[in-house]
């Protein structure tokens, strides 16, 4: 009974999909084409679309062709495609919009294909493939479904909107690669046109064709290159004739094919890791492939030259798809062959720099932001035989040091001086960002300027009790969680199940996608940083295993290696989940850390957000403008206000610079450090919003 009700409900929710499915099935049964080839039937030319049909005045064929499939196996595929593809598109768009974009895209693709083939078959060209297609006819519902799916992809949140588009593009390109038929040309045109239509008129949650996060760019780039490798393997194993002639080549050996396959897979793996060299190799090969194919098309179309081998329009479409991911997403591939380090690491020069930084943190202790110096993207200057280190990033001619130097207290002035010498000897502007009072004073004593840029919010744990009116909001969150059976789990995220990690990533990707700007960096981590085994992650989970919220906590070491406290980093909540989940997780985490003996938690300083009165320094105005511009996207100042619920004490966080002449470059460097993934257009838009 439940099965019948489900199908009935689906038919009511998806009437167009149901009608299209039934129509295809009925036509296949009535005409007998469900079990025999339709294009062998006498009536096929009356319903099939093509340039000959238009010349014969059969104006109805663009519509009639959508309800007939050429052969039995194509019927089986089309029925599945309608159920999955058209059903999903109608679910996303609604019936009326799904009909309009599906039918409209199908008609546009049919007529545009006919127009292009007419041009290609004139005396201006001698392209045999185009001439053959101009005399052929085709049927199928594919272009209709492809059009609807392409438009519906604009309504999906990150990361799935890009994944749907990549999957659609790969399927269409591979279909074109192995068929090269009139119908597959329609698929390519329908995809290209309707993706633009969907983005322009149907996008709801976010806009753009590029991924928002580094991880997503890397995964999509890796997946696209693996698809290309698989396509090349299939072309080798099953050669055919395509738009540019035969796809086989007499001089291609199995050994050569395997070498190429291994190289593609190896580069794909390095793209997944974000390696800069792999990005360059993939982009250069992709551009060369596209350029050579364009030249081949010109030669084949306008001369008597014939081509063979791996040069095909289908694989070029895949390379173009990969380039569309890699070039706008170049920010995701900043991992060098080796992490840059300056100076010596002491007795073990082979030690990984980030691991050595962690060792120094345990030996000397660090501040609430010191663990961020271990993240990818930082370069390191080691001094005193590897016993002192400064982490920094280089942006727009500025060496931007992150947090206090990690060293023995008596070596602090020497570490600061060494970093200044490093920057100035390289012709870069030195700047120290998010430093504490002690480091700030060292620089002030050297004639530098130091301004407060944030406030670290500290909650002391000994004696912490959520009693009294100041803790009313926190108690309310804890009580509501208990009533809804929400529990907190303190975990190591890397050890969690695939299902839990997938939920955490999905929550984070959705949060980033809502911002309209790429994922931030520098002092703001992501799920990748939360995967560190030494980072603790608090999850709010319901009895069904659904994750409602995520916090990550970075360790703060005291000298000697004991964890004295924890710093809040990522803070994500599911949009349709438990409301006060963040308040609940922070309070529950505080209790858990208190029971373990920790002395404090830091809710971290919201970047570019401060309270109280400050002297109107020039840099203050610059940072205030940047903070105001970012507020609608990331809510730093709202976040700073939110943390007041936990009655913290405040500790100042400073930025130090030589003099006011360095400020323009420092401001640009800070913007680029926080938004390493932003395009020039996004930064201009951001700057404009900050001046309104």
XYZ file of C-alpha atoms in Angstrom:
692
model
C 0.000 0.000 0.000
C 2.823 2.373 0.878
C 4.453 1.701 -2.508
C 1.288 2.664 -4.377
C 0.823 5.814 -2.328
C 4.438 6.880 -2.971
C 4.106 6.475 -6.713
C 0.785 8.298 -6.670
C 2.264 11.176 -4.687
C 5.236 11.344 -7.058
C 2.932 11.480 -10.081
C 0.983 14.353 -8.527
C 4.173 16.246 -7.708
C 5.787 15.478 -11.083
C 2.965 15.391 -13.647
C 5.119 16.390 -16.622
C 7.720 13.726 -15.869
C 4.995 11.107 -15.480
C 3.272 12.180 -18.708
C 6.552 12.176 -20.629
C 7.479 8.733 -19.299
C 4.085 7.257 -20.177
C 4.094 8.905 -23.622
C 7.492 7.425 -24.499
C 6.390 4.004 -23.277
C 3.065 4.072 -25.146
C 4.651 5.265 -28.402
C 7.302 2.573 -28.107
C 4.681 -0.159 -27.599
C 2.220 1.063 -30.263
C 4.892 1.508 -32.940
C 6.854 -1.581 -31.974
C 10.030 0.462 -31.646
C 10.369 -0.629 -28.024
C 11.707 -3.973 -29.289
C 12.842 -3.145 -32.835
C 14.713 -0.290 -34.481
C 12.482 2.700 -35.150
C 14.758 4.159 -37.811
C 14.091 1.086 -39.944
C 10.333 1.805 -39.954
C 8.627 3.399 -42.953
C 7.085 6.145 -40.809
C 10.373 7.209 -39.176
C 11.090 9.989 -41.702
C 7.696 11.501 -40.929
C 8.530 12.125 -37.264
C 12.334 12.428 -37.202
C 13.935 15.864 -37.140
C 16.747 17.107 -39.322
C 17.637 19.549 -42.046
C 15.963 17.338 -44.696
C 12.718 17.365 -42.702
C 12.667 21.156 -42.634
C 13.368 21.306 -46.355
C 10.385 18.994 -46.891
C 8.147 21.298 -44.848
C 7.694 18.880 -41.940
C 7.499 21.642 -39.340
C 6.133 19.336 -36.615
C 9.256 17.164 -36.454
C 11.057 19.209 -33.736
C 8.197 18.169 -31.416
C 7.343 14.700 -32.734
C 10.998 13.637 -32.684
C 11.113 13.986 -28.892
C 8.690 11.072 -28.363
C 10.519 8.421 -30.383
C 13.829 6.703 -29.699
C 15.821 5.092 -32.533
C 16.349 1.698 -30.898
C 15.315 -0.553 -27.982
C 18.414 0.042 -25.845
C 18.034 3.801 -26.289
C 14.429 3.477 -25.100
C 15.607 1.836 -21.896
C 18.199 4.566 -21.309
C 15.741 7.352 -22.148
C 13.076 6.076 -19.759
C 15.639 6.095 -16.937
C 16.909 9.533 -17.958
C 13.381 10.935 -17.927
C 12.645 9.510 -14.491
C 15.915 10.687 -12.936
C 16.822 13.807 -14.906
C 13.458 15.279 -15.792
C 11.991 14.218 -12.459
C 14.727 16.015 -10.543
C 14.464 19.122 -12.737
C 10.696 19.312 -12.310
C 11.090 18.845 -8.555
C 13.536 21.757 -8.446
C 11.797 24.127 -10.842
C 8.113 23.273 -10.593
C 6.014 21.861 -13.423
C 5.358 25.031 -15.423
C 8.989 26.187 -15.468
C 10.240 22.669 -16.180
C 7.957 22.396 -19.225
C 8.982 25.830 -20.506
C 12.733 25.332 -20.209
C 12.663 21.680 -21.308
C 10.534 22.168 -24.411
C 12.038 25.584 -25.135
C 15.603 24.304 -24.850
C 14.778 21.315 -27.051
C 13.336 23.523 -29.798
C 16.215 26.001 -29.635
C 18.787 23.207 -29.807
C 17.017 21.559 -32.771
C 16.702 24.734 -34.822
C 20.182 26.002 -33.973
C 21.685 22.626 -34.911
C 19.857 22.718 -38.230
C 21.085 26.264 -38.891
C 24.700 25.434 -38.092
C 24.618 22.290 -40.247
C 23.146 24.267 -43.114
C 26.029 26.710 -42.894
C 28.582 23.910 -42.564
C 27.192 22.013 -45.555
C 27.400 24.931 -47.983
C 30.129 25.285 -50.571
C 32.120 27.393 -48.113
C 33.285 24.239 -46.332
C 34.188 20.665 -47.195
C 33.619 19.075 -43.799
C 32.450 15.554 -44.572
C 31.076 14.938 -41.086
C 28.920 18.089 -41.259
C 27.755 17.165 -44.755
C 26.692 13.735 -43.536
C 24.841 15.160 -40.540
C 23.068 17.706 -42.758
C 21.438 14.779 -44.564
C 20.608 12.782 -41.427
C 17.590 12.744 -39.139
C 17.336 12.155 -35.418
C 14.850 11.465 -32.658
C 15.051 11.382 -28.906
C 14.062 13.124 -25.689
C 17.654 13.784 -24.612
C 17.888 17.476 -25.546
C 14.673 18.191 -23.653
C 15.942 16.542 -20.466
C 19.415 18.068 -20.807
C 17.888 21.554 -21.144
C 15.797 21.149 -18.009
C 18.661 19.724 -15.937
C 21.021 22.498 -17.070
C 18.566 25.177 -15.914
C 17.677 23.351 -12.677
C 21.351 23.189 -11.711
C 21.230 26.953 -11.095
C 18.792 26.424 -8.221
C 21.032 24.070 -6.228
C 23.308 25.144 -3.391
C 27.041 24.579 -3.344
C 28.713 22.207 -3.692
C 26.083 20.246 -5.602
C 25.366 22.897 -8.258
C 28.892 22.536 -9.652
C 28.869 18.769 -9.273
C 25.608 18.501 -11.208
C 27.034 20.713 -13.947
C 30.268 18.752 -14.135
C 28.362 15.467 -14.362
C 26.048 16.872 -17.038
C 28.966 18.270 -19.049
C 30.899 15.005 -18.804
C 27.911 12.908 -19.937
C 27.171 15.206 -22.865
C 30.831 15.384 -23.943
C 31.300 11.605 -23.763
C 28.059 11.037 -25.679
C 29.315 13.392 -28.367
C 32.727 11.702 -28.315
C 31.408 8.197 -28.982
C 28.422 9.061 -31.171
C 29.023 12.342 -32.997
C 25.412 12.128 -34.179
C 22.854 14.825 -34.859
C 21.239 14.172 -31.477
C 24.546 14.502 -29.606
C 25.177 17.874 -31.275
C 21.795 18.989 -29.948
C 22.833 17.894 -26.447
C 25.995 20.020 -26.594
C 24.135 23.119 -27.786
C 21.284 22.623 -25.306
C 23.751 22.354 -22.419
C 25.742 25.438 -23.408
C 22.683 27.629 -23.979
C 20.526 26.526 -21.069
C 23.309 26.768 -18.495
C 23.489 30.465 -19.334
C 19.685 30.805 -19.268
C 19.501 29.066 -15.897
C 22.223 31.216 -14.360
C 20.675 34.414 -15.711
C 17.018 33.852 -14.885
C 16.647 30.958 -12.439
C 19.545 31.155 -9.955
C 18.141 31.479 -6.436
C 20.736 30.895 -3.717
C 23.967 31.928 -5.397
C 25.450 32.850 -8.741
C 28.468 31.874 -10.770
C 29.975 28.853 -12.455
C 33.035 28.412 -10.252
C 33.424 26.483 -6.987
C 33.572 28.466 -3.745
C 36.119 26.447 -1.804
C 39.611 25.182 -2.462
C 38.626 21.606 -1.725
C 35.745 21.685 -4.198
C 37.923 23.111 -6.977
C 40.524 20.418 -6.365
C 37.988 17.579 -6.290
C 36.231 18.749 -9.458
C 39.527 19.264 -11.265
C 40.714 15.815 -10.229
C 37.417 14.224 -11.277
C 37.405 15.974 -14.653
C 40.950 14.818 -15.459
C 40.068 11.245 -14.465
C 37.093 11.389 -16.832
C 39.442 12.539 -19.614
C 41.789 9.643 -18.839
C 38.880 7.183 -18.946
C 37.624 8.680 -22.220
C 41.064 8.333 -23.822
C 41.181 4.703 -22.696
C 37.736 4.040 -24.180
C 38.719 5.707 -27.451
C 41.776 3.446 -27.632
C 39.788 0.291 -26.870
C 36.767 1.153 -29.011
C 37.898 3.327 -31.932
C 35.291 4.870 -34.178
C 34.810 7.757 -36.566
C 34.110 11.209 -35.206
C 33.759 14.751 -36.507
C 37.491 14.860 -37.271
C 37.785 11.434 -38.813
C 38.910 8.074 -37.363
C 39.808 8.111 -33.655
C 42.354 5.319 -33.940
C 45.986 5.758 -34.930
C 48.370 3.191 -36.352
C 51.289 4.351 -34.224
C 49.499 4.161 -30.866
C 50.750 1.164 -28.880
C 49.347 -0.261 -25.679
C 52.513 0.870 -23.897
C 52.080 4.473 -25.072
C 48.427 4.445 -24.044
C 49.252 3.086 -20.577
C 51.984 5.685 -20.042
C 49.555 8.466 -20.926
C 46.925 6.970 -18.618
C 49.350 6.767 -15.695
C 50.481 10.372 -16.244
C 46.878 11.622 -16.306
C 46.019 9.750 -13.106
C 49.180 11.009 -11.376
C 48.434 14.631 -12.309
C 44.816 14.184 -11.198
C 46.039 13.015 -7.789
C 48.289 16.063 -7.469
C 45.404 18.347 -8.434
C 43.470 16.788 -5.575
C 46.332 17.774 -3.276
C 46.332 21.354 -4.609
C 49.835 21.246 -6.117
C 50.758 24.310 -8.136
C 52.889 22.391 -10.663
C 50.013 20.013 -11.450
C 47.758 22.991 -12.185
C 50.298 24.392 -14.639
C 50.742 21.041 -16.396
C 46.981 20.453 -16.714
C 46.298 23.987 -17.953
C 49.113 23.918 -20.522
C 48.009 20.531 -21.866
C 44.376 21.648 -21.879
C 45.084 24.863 -23.762
C 47.264 23.045 -26.287
C 44.548 20.429 -26.816
C 41.859 23.053 -27.380
C 44.043 25.152 -29.703
C 45.145 22.131 -31.749
C 41.573 20.908 -32.066
C 40.367 24.315 -33.223
C 43.119 24.301 -35.864
C 42.143 20.757 -36.840
C 38.500 21.784 -37.226
C 39.497 24.689 -39.457
C 41.723 22.456 -41.599
C 39.133 19.697 -41.908
C 36.292 22.125 -42.615
C 38.021 24.319 -45.184
C 40.709 22.089 -46.721
C 41.136 18.498 -47.828
C 43.281 17.627 -44.812
C 42.133 14.575 -42.825
C 43.026 13.778 -39.215
C 43.177 10.686 -37.084
C 44.274 9.657 -33.632
C 43.342 11.034 -30.226
C 42.333 14.481 -31.524
C 38.540 14.505 -31.181
C 35.958 17.143 -30.505
C 34.585 15.051 -27.650
C 37.813 14.959 -25.661
C 38.330 18.643 -26.387
C 34.957 19.386 -24.824
C 36.180 17.563 -21.727
C 39.426 19.560 -21.713
C 37.446 22.782 -22.094
C 35.322 21.704 -19.136
C 38.479 21.074 -17.100
C 39.917 24.475 -18.053
C 36.640 26.119 -17.000
C 37.289 24.665 -13.531
C 41.040 25.170 -13.258
C 41.542 28.683 -14.626
C 38.948 30.496 -12.444
C 39.907 28.165 -9.589
C 43.663 28.764 -9.777
C 43.569 30.025 -6.165
C 43.052 26.439 -4.977
C 46.412 25.281 -6.329
C 48.886 27.246 -4.260
C 50.616 24.294 -2.592
C 54.274 24.397 -3.687
C 56.394 21.341 -4.359
C 57.723 21.846 -0.863
C 56.614 24.258 1.864
C 58.911 27.261 1.916
C 61.203 27.562 4.864
C 63.977 30.035 5.586
C 66.905 29.271 7.852
C 67.789 25.949 9.390
C 65.653 23.456 11.276
C 68.548 22.450 13.477
C 69.593 18.849 13.878
C 66.984 17.409 11.526
C 66.746 19.457 8.316
C 64.440 16.852 6.744
C 61.702 17.573 9.281
C 58.491 18.886 7.756
C 58.276 22.618 8.613
C 54.705 22.414 9.946
C 55.609 19.463 12.168
C 58.598 21.387 13.477
C 56.334 24.347 14.266
C 54.095 22.034 16.297
C 57.124 20.811 18.227
C 58.117 24.400 19.028
C 54.574 25.186 20.161
C 54.722 22.336 22.655
C 58.152 23.420 23.847
C 57.588 27.191 24.168
C 53.812 27.477 24.291
C 51.824 29.858 22.141
C 48.915 32.249 21.978
C 45.318 31.580 21.078
C 46.079 32.004 17.368
C 49.423 30.206 17.248
C 48.041 26.900 15.953
C 46.987 28.718 12.768
C 50.664 29.011 11.883
C 50.687 25.257 11.162
C 48.120 25.559 8.374
C 48.967 25.140 4.672
C 49.740 28.343 2.824
C 52.250 29.667 5.348
C 55.969 30.073 4.823
C 58.412 29.835 7.736
C 61.528 31.620 8.901
C 63.501 29.493 11.368
C 66.255 31.082 13.430
C 68.425 30.126 16.418
C 69.167 26.696 14.969
C 65.494 25.960 14.495
C 64.376 26.919 18.017
C 62.488 30.050 16.912
C 60.064 30.482 14.035
C 57.911 33.156 12.424
C 55.087 32.094 10.088
C 54.224 34.494 7.294
C 52.510 34.864 3.933
C 53.613 36.950 0.987
C 50.962 39.065 -0.774
C 51.363 42.066 -3.107
C 54.935 42.740 -2.039
C 54.239 42.358 1.689
C 55.603 39.795 4.150
C 52.599 39.398 6.444
C 53.606 37.608 9.658
C 50.820 35.677 11.352
C 50.575 35.757 15.157
C 53.462 36.044 17.586
C 56.854 34.474 16.913
C 57.114 31.037 18.482
C 60.205 31.052 20.641
C 61.493 31.344 24.168
C 60.388 34.664 25.737
C 63.950 35.995 25.899
C 64.408 35.316 22.162
C 61.339 37.319 21.109
C 63.228 40.535 20.144
C 65.746 38.540 18.093
C 62.997 36.662 16.242
C 61.222 39.935 15.429
C 64.455 41.529 14.175
C 65.254 38.501 12.013
C 61.830 38.658 10.346
C 62.208 42.379 9.611
C 65.626 41.726 8.071
C 64.189 38.888 5.973
C 61.415 41.070 4.531
C 63.575 44.101 3.864
C 66.373 42.063 2.285
C 63.758 40.652 -0.129
C 62.453 44.127 -0.959
C 59.127 43.348 0.749
C 57.116 45.399 3.215
C 57.225 43.799 6.706
C 54.041 43.647 8.754
C 53.051 41.618 11.818
C 49.362 40.713 12.040
C 47.329 39.472 15.027
C 50.105 39.791 17.587
C 49.830 40.101 21.339
C 50.877 42.868 23.698
C 54.441 41.603 24.250
C 55.318 41.458 20.540
C 53.576 44.770 19.944
C 55.708 46.413 22.621
C 58.921 45.046 21.093
C 58.037 46.711 17.803
C 56.902 49.960 19.402
C 60.286 50.119 21.134
C 61.834 49.991 17.654
C 59.812 52.979 16.472
C 57.089 51.007 14.711
C 53.384 51.831 14.837
C 50.966 49.373 16.441
C 47.159 49.507 16.274
C 44.538 47.302 17.834
C 42.634 45.424 15.122
C 40.564 42.947 17.125
C 39.723 41.665 20.581
C 40.306 38.106 21.639
C 37.304 36.873 23.625
C 38.410 34.635 26.506
C 36.117 32.564 28.727
C 37.893 31.323 31.888
C 36.837 27.776 32.763
C 37.727 27.287 36.453
C 34.576 27.970 38.420
C 32.454 28.436 35.276
C 28.734 28.019 35.983
C 25.855 29.080 33.768
C 23.935 30.804 36.538
C 22.221 34.154 36.740
C 20.656 36.473 34.208
C 23.834 36.976 32.099
C 23.717 33.287 31.152
C 20.005 33.139 30.343
C 20.490 32.641 26.590
C 23.001 29.853 27.131
C 20.775 28.013 29.618
C 17.862 28.319 27.203
C 19.906 26.707 24.422
C 20.973 23.845 26.689
C 17.388 23.230 27.806
C 16.018 23.255 24.251
C 18.688 20.804 23.152
C 17.683 18.441 25.930
C 14.011 18.613 24.960
C 14.819 17.848 21.293
C 17.269 15.030 22.141
C 20.207 16.923 20.668
C 23.527 15.750 22.087
C 27.095 16.998 21.787
C 29.912 14.719 20.687
C 33.527 15.852 21.022
C 35.410 13.976 18.322
C 38.459 13.814 16.117
C 36.858 14.512 12.750
C 39.381 12.473 10.757
C 38.337 9.372 12.735
C 34.621 9.813 12.134
C 32.614 7.771 9.658
C 32.277 8.769 6.033
C 28.606 9.670 6.620
C 29.457 12.118 9.420
C 32.323 13.732 7.496
C 30.085 14.090 4.449
C 27.441 15.897 6.515
C 30.061 18.227 7.992
C 31.410 19.084 4.552
C 27.915 19.643 3.176
C 27.035 22.041 6.012
C 30.265 23.972 5.448
C 29.883 24.092 1.651
C 26.339 25.401 1.987
C 27.509 28.101 4.391
C 30.243 29.229 1.992
C 27.904 29.125 -0.992
C 25.468 31.503 0.683
C 28.116 34.229 0.994
C 28.564 35.074 -2.657
C 32.331 35.257 -2.051
C 34.919 32.483 -1.914
C 36.020 30.786 1.274
C 38.202 32.975 3.473
C 41.635 32.020 4.709
C 44.544 33.317 6.789
C 43.114 33.266 10.347
C 39.917 31.454 9.349
C 40.145 27.710 8.876
C 37.981 25.286 6.943
C 36.969 21.651 7.249
C 40.393 20.693 5.884
C 42.109 22.295 8.880
C 39.565 20.660 11.184
C 40.702 17.233 9.930
C 43.979 17.637 11.851
C 44.084 14.870 14.502
C 45.123 17.403 17.147
C 42.059 19.579 16.512
C 38.922 18.758 18.520
C 35.537 18.982 16.805
C 32.211 19.370 18.578
C 29.174 17.958 16.764
C 25.519 18.499 17.614
C 23.747 15.266 16.658
C 20.127 14.150 16.892
C 18.996 10.543 17.604
C 18.826 9.813 13.847
C 22.497 10.687 13.375
C 21.853 14.020 11.639
C 24.527 16.652 12.293
C 22.979 20.032 13.160
C 26.093 22.041 13.927
C 29.900 21.912 13.926
C 32.595 23.677 15.926
C 36.333 23.082 15.680
C 38.730 23.858 18.530
C 42.450 24.521 18.079
C 44.834 23.583 20.913
C 46.621 26.331 22.856
C 49.798 24.969 24.405
C 51.503 26.087 27.575
C 55.320 25.776 27.793
C 56.170 22.128 28.307
C 53.483 20.649 26.050
C 50.337 20.777 28.211
C 47.162 22.040 26.510
C 46.113 25.098 28.499
C 43.080 26.030 26.436
C 41.231 25.771 23.148
C 40.493 28.337 20.423
C 37.280 28.307 18.418
C 37.812 28.156 14.662
C 35.075 26.978 12.284
C 31.499 27.498 13.409
C 28.805 26.097 11.130
C 25.133 25.272 11.525
C 22.651 23.494 9.304
C 20.161 25.992 7.907
C 17.138 23.796 8.617
C 18.421 22.313 11.864
C 18.298 23.017 15.604
C 18.136 26.804 16.047
C 20.452 27.708 18.964
C 22.933 24.994 18.033
C 26.004 27.252 18.206
C 25.208 28.484 21.726
C 24.586 24.890 22.760
C 27.849 23.606 21.297
C 29.996 26.382 22.781
C 28.512 25.876 26.246
C 28.792 22.089 26.039
C 32.385 22.336 24.786
C 33.281 24.663 27.659
C 31.951 22.130 30.171
C 33.824 19.274 28.485
C 37.120 21.177 28.413
C 36.643 22.318 32.006
C 36.252 18.696 33.085
C 39.507 17.858 31.266
C 41.365 20.534 33.216
C 41.700 23.239 30.569
C 42.028 26.793 31.900
C 40.150 28.739 29.213
C 38.516 28.733 25.828
C 39.008 31.488 23.296
C 36.071 32.340 21.096
C 38.761 34.020 18.960
C 38.809 37.580 17.799
C 36.360 38.236 15.008
C 38.557 39.645 12.216
C 38.152 43.370 11.547
C 35.650 43.757 14.395
C 36.194 45.702 17.610
C 34.298 47.335 20.416
C 35.009 50.503 22.313
C 36.575 53.748 21.205
C 39.809 53.918 19.226
C 41.996 56.720 17.989
C 41.270 57.448 14.336
C 44.466 55.988 12.873
C 44.656 55.765 9.046
C 44.851 51.982 9.218
C 41.797 51.933 11.474
C 39.808 53.603 8.729
C 41.087 51.128 6.145
C 40.288 48.097 8.317
C 36.925 49.529 9.293
C 36.078 49.962 5.604
C 37.135 46.388 4.864
C 35.195 45.106 7.853
C 32.089 47.048 6.786
C 32.358 45.646 3.258
C 32.696 42.076 4.512
C 29.960 42.361 7.138
C 27.018 41.533 4.797
C 28.873 38.416 3.616
C 30.547 37.046 6.750
C 28.986 38.931 9.670
C 32.203 39.503 11.643
C 30.743 42.340 13.689
C 27.523 40.446 14.281
C 29.649 37.506 15.392
C 31.566 39.742 17.783
C 28.252 40.825 19.315
C 27.066 37.207 19.483
C 30.074 36.202 21.600
C 29.049 38.639 24.317
C 26.446 36.055 25.351
C 29.301 34.109 26.973
C 30.446 37.011 29.177
C 34.083 36.870 28.084
C 37.010 38.991 29.041
C 38.857 40.735 26.255
C 42.502 40.807 25.284
C 43.724 43.168 22.565
C 45.079 41.931 19.253
C 47.439 44.229 17.335
C 48.847 44.901 13.902
C 52.323 46.462 13.679
C 53.825 48.342 10.719
C 56.791 50.619 10.080
C 55.003 53.834 9.105
C 51.942 55.191 7.324
C 53.559 54.970 3.876
C 53.248 51.170 4.075
C 49.512 51.229 4.737
C 48.134 51.026 1.157
C 50.169 47.913 0.394
C 49.419 46.369 3.798
C 45.696 46.934 3.288
C 45.806 45.126 -0.054
C 47.881 42.325 1.452
C 45.391 41.783 4.282
C 42.507 41.739 1.815
C 44.297 39.172 -0.318
C 45.299 37.093 2.705
C 41.706 36.818 3.909
C 40.275 36.404 0.421
C 42.954 34.492 -1.493
C 40.282 32.965 -3.723
C 38.453 36.172 -4.697
C 38.562 37.360 -8.277
C 39.374 40.947 -9.206
C 35.702 41.544 -9.944
C 34.643 40.283 -6.533
C 37.218 42.492 -4.812
C 36.006 45.537 -6.766
C 32.440 44.723 -5.787
C 33.564 44.358 -2.187
C 35.371 47.699 -2.271
C 32.302 49.406 -3.706
C 30.056 47.953 -1.006
C 32.392 49.252 1.682
C 32.048 52.839 0.450
C 28.256 52.902 0.339
